[in-house]
C-alpha positions as YAML, in Angstrom:
chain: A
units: angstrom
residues:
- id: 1
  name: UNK
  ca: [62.32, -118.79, -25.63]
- id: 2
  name: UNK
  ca: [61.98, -114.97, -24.24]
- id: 3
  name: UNK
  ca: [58.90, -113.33, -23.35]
- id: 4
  name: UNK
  ca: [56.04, -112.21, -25.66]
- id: 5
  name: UNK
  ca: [53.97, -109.21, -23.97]
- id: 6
  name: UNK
  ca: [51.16, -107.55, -24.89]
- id: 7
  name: UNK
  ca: [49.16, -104.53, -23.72]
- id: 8
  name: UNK
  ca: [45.73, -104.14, -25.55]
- id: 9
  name: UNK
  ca: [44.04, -101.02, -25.24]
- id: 10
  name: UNK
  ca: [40.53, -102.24, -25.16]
- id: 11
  name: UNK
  ca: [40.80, -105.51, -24.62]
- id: 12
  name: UNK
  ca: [38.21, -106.84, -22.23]
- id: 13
  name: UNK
  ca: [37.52, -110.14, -20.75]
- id: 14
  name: UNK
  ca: [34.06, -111.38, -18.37]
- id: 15
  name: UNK
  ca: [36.90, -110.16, -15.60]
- id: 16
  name: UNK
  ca: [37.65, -107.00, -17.17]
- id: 17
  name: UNK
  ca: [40.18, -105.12, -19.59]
- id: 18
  name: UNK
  ca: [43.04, -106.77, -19.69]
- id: 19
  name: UNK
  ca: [45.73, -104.40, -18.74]
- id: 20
  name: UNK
  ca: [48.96, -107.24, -19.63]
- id: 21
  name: UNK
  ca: [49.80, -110.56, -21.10]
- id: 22
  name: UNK
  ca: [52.94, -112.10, -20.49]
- id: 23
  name: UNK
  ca: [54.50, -115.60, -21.45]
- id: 24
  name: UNK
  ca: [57.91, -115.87, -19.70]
- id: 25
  name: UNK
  ca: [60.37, -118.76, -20.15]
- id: 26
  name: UNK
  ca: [60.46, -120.36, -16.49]
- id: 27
  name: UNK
  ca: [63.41, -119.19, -15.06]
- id: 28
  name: UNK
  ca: [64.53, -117.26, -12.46]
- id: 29
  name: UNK
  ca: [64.91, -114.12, -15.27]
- id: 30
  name: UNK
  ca: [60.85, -114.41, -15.41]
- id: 31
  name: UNK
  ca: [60.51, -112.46, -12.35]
- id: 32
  name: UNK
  ca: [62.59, -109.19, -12.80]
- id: 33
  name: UNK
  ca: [60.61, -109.01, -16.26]
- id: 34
  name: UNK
  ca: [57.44, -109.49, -15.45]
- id: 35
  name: UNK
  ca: [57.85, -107.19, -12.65]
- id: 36
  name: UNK
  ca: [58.86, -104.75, -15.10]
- id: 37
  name: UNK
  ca: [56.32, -105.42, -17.30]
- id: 38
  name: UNK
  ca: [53.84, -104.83, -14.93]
- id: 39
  name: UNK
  ca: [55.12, -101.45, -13.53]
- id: 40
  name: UNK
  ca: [55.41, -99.94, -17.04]
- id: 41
  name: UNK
  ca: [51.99, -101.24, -17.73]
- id: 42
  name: UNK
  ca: [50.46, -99.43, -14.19]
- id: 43
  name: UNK
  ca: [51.94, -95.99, -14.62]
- id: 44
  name: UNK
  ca: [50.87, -96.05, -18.27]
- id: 45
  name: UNK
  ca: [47.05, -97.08, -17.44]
- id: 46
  name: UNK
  ca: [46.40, -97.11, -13.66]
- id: 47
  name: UNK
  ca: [48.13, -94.50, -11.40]
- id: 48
  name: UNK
  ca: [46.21, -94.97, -8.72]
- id: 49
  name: UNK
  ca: [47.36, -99.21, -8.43]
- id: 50
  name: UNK
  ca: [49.18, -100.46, -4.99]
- id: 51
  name: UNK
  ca: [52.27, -100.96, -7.54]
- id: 52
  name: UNK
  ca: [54.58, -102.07, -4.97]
- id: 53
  name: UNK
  ca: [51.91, -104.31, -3.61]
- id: 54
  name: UNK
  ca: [50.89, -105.54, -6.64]
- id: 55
  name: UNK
  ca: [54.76, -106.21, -8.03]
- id: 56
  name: UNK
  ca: [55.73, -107.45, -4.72]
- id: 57
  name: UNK
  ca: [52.56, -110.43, -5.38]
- id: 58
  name: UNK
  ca: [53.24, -110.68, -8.92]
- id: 59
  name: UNK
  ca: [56.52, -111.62, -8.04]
- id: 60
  name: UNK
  ca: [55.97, -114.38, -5.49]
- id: 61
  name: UNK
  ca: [53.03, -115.83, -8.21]
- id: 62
  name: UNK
  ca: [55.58, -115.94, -10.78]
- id: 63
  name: UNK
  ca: [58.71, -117.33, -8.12]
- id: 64
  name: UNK
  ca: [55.94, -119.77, -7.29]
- id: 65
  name: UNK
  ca: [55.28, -120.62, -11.51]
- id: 66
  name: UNK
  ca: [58.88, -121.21, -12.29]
- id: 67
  name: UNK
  ca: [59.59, -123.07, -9.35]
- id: 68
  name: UNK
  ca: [56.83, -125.74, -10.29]
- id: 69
  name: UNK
  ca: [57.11, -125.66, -14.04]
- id: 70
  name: UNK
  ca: [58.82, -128.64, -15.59]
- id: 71
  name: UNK
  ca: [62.20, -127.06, -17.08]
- id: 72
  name: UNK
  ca: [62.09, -125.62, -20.41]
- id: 73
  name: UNK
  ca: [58.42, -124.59, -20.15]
- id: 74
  name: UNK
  ca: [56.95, -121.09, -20.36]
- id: 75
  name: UNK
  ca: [54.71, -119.41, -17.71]
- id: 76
  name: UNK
  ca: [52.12, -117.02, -19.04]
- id: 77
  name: UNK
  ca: [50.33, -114.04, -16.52]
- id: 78
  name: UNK
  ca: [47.78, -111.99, -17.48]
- id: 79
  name: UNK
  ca: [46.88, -108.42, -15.31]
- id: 80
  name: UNK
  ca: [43.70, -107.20, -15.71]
- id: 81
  name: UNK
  ca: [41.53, -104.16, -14.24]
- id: 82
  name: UNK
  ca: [37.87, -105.10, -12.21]
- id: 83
  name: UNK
  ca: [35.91, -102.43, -11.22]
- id: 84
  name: UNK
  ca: [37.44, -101.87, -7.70]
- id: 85
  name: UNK
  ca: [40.63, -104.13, -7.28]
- id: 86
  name: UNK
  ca: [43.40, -105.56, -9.94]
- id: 87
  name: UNK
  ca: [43.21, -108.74, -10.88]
- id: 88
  name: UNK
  ca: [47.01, -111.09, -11.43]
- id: 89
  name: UNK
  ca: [46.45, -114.40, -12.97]
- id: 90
  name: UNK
  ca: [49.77, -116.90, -13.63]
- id: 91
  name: UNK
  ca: [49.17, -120.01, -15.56]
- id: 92
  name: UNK
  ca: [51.85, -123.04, -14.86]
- id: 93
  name: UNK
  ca: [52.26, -126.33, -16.37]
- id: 94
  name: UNK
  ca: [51.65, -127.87, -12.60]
- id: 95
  name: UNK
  ca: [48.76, -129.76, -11.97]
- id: 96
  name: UNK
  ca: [49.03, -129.50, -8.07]
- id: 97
  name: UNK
  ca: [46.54, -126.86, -6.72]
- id: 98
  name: UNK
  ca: [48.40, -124.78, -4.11]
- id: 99
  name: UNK
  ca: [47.92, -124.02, -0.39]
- id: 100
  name: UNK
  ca: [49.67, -121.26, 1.94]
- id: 101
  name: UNK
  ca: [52.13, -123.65, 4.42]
- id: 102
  name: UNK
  ca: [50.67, -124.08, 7.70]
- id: 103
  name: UNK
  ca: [54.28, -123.81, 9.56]
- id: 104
  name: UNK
  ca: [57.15, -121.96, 8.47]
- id: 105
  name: UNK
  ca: [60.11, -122.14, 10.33]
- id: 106
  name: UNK
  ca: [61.53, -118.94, 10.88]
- id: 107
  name: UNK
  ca: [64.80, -119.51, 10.06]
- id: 108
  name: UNK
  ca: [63.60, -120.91, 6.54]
- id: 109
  name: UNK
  ca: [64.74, -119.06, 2.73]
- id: 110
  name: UNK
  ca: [61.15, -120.19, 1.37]
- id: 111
  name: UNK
  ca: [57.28, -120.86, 1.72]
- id: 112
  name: UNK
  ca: [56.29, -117.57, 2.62]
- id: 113
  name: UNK
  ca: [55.33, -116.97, -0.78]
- id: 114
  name: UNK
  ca: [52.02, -117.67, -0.69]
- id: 115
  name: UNK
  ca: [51.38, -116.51, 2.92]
- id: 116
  name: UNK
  ca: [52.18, -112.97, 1.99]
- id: 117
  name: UNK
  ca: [49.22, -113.47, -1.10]
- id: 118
  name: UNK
  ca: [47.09, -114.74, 1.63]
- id: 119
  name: UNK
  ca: [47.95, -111.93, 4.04]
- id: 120
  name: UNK
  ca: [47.98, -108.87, 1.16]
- id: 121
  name: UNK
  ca: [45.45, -109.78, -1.34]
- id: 122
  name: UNK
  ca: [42.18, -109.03, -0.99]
- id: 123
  name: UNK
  ca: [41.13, -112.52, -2.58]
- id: 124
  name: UNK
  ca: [43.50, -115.39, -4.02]
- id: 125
  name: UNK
  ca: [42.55, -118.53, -5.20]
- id: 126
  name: UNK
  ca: [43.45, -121.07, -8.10]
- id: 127
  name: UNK
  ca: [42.04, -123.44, -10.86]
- id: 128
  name: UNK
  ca: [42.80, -126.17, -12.89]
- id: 129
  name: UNK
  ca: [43.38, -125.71, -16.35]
- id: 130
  name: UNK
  ca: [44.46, -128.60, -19.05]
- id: 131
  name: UNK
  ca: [47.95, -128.44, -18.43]
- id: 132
  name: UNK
  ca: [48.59, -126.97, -15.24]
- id: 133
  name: UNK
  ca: [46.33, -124.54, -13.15]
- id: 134
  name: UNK
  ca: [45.77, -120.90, -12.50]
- id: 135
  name: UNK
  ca: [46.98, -119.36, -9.67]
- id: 136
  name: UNK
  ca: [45.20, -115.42, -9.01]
- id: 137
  name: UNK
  ca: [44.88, -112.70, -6.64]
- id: 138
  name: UNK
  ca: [43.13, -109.36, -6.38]
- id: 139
  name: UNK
  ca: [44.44, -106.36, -5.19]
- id: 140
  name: UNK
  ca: [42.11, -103.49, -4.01]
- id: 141
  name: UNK
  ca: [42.51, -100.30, -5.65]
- id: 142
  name: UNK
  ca: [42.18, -97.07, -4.67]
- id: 143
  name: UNK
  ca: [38.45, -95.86, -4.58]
...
């Protein structure tokens, strides 16, 4: 399966118009496309987004989504504009609720991820859904 996308012009949700929807096969090819995705989406709509802040956490929510998706699933994202900040969302078919690591050695290829989403976001949280959980973060926007 590829990716289905969708931009809706006035779609709007109790968090606010969505600006993307994405479902990605999870693999490793979900990441350069959704980060794609995303900056065609913010030049289009929102100039005045943190786009390399926002692709660069878009990116480790997605890494993150593949990583704990059982193979052959699909990861989904949605990107959506609140009054003052940007708002990524990506859904995974893992039940475990995620936490930044406590200790990273510094020498180590992984577990930042979710320390640089602590460190950049303004806000970052998750959810569980059904099948999996809901892992978001907010990104301030110019004012």
């Amino acid at each position: 399966m590829g990716e289905t996308a969708s931009s809706p012009r006035s779609g709007e949700s109790s968090a606010g118009p969505l600006l993307l929807s994405l479902r990605l096969t999870a693999t490793v090819e979900a990441v350069p496309r959704a980060r794609h995705a995303l900056r065609r989406v913010l030049d289009e709509r929102v100039p005045d987004a943190p786009v390399d802040t926002l692709e660069l956490l878009l990116s480790e929510l997605v890494t993150n989504a593949v990583k704990h998706s059982t193979r052959g699933h699909t990861v989904a994202l949605a990107v959506l504009r609140r009054e003052n900040s940007i708002r990524i969302a990506v859904v995974d078919n893992d039940a475990a609720l995620p936490s930044p690591g406590d200790a990273v050695d510094l020498l180590d290829e992984h577990g930042r991820g979710l320390l640089l989403v602590d460190a950049m976001a303004e806000e970052w949280g998750s959810y569980p859904v059904p099948d999996g959980k809901v892992v978001w973060c907010d990104v301030k926007t110019v004012e």
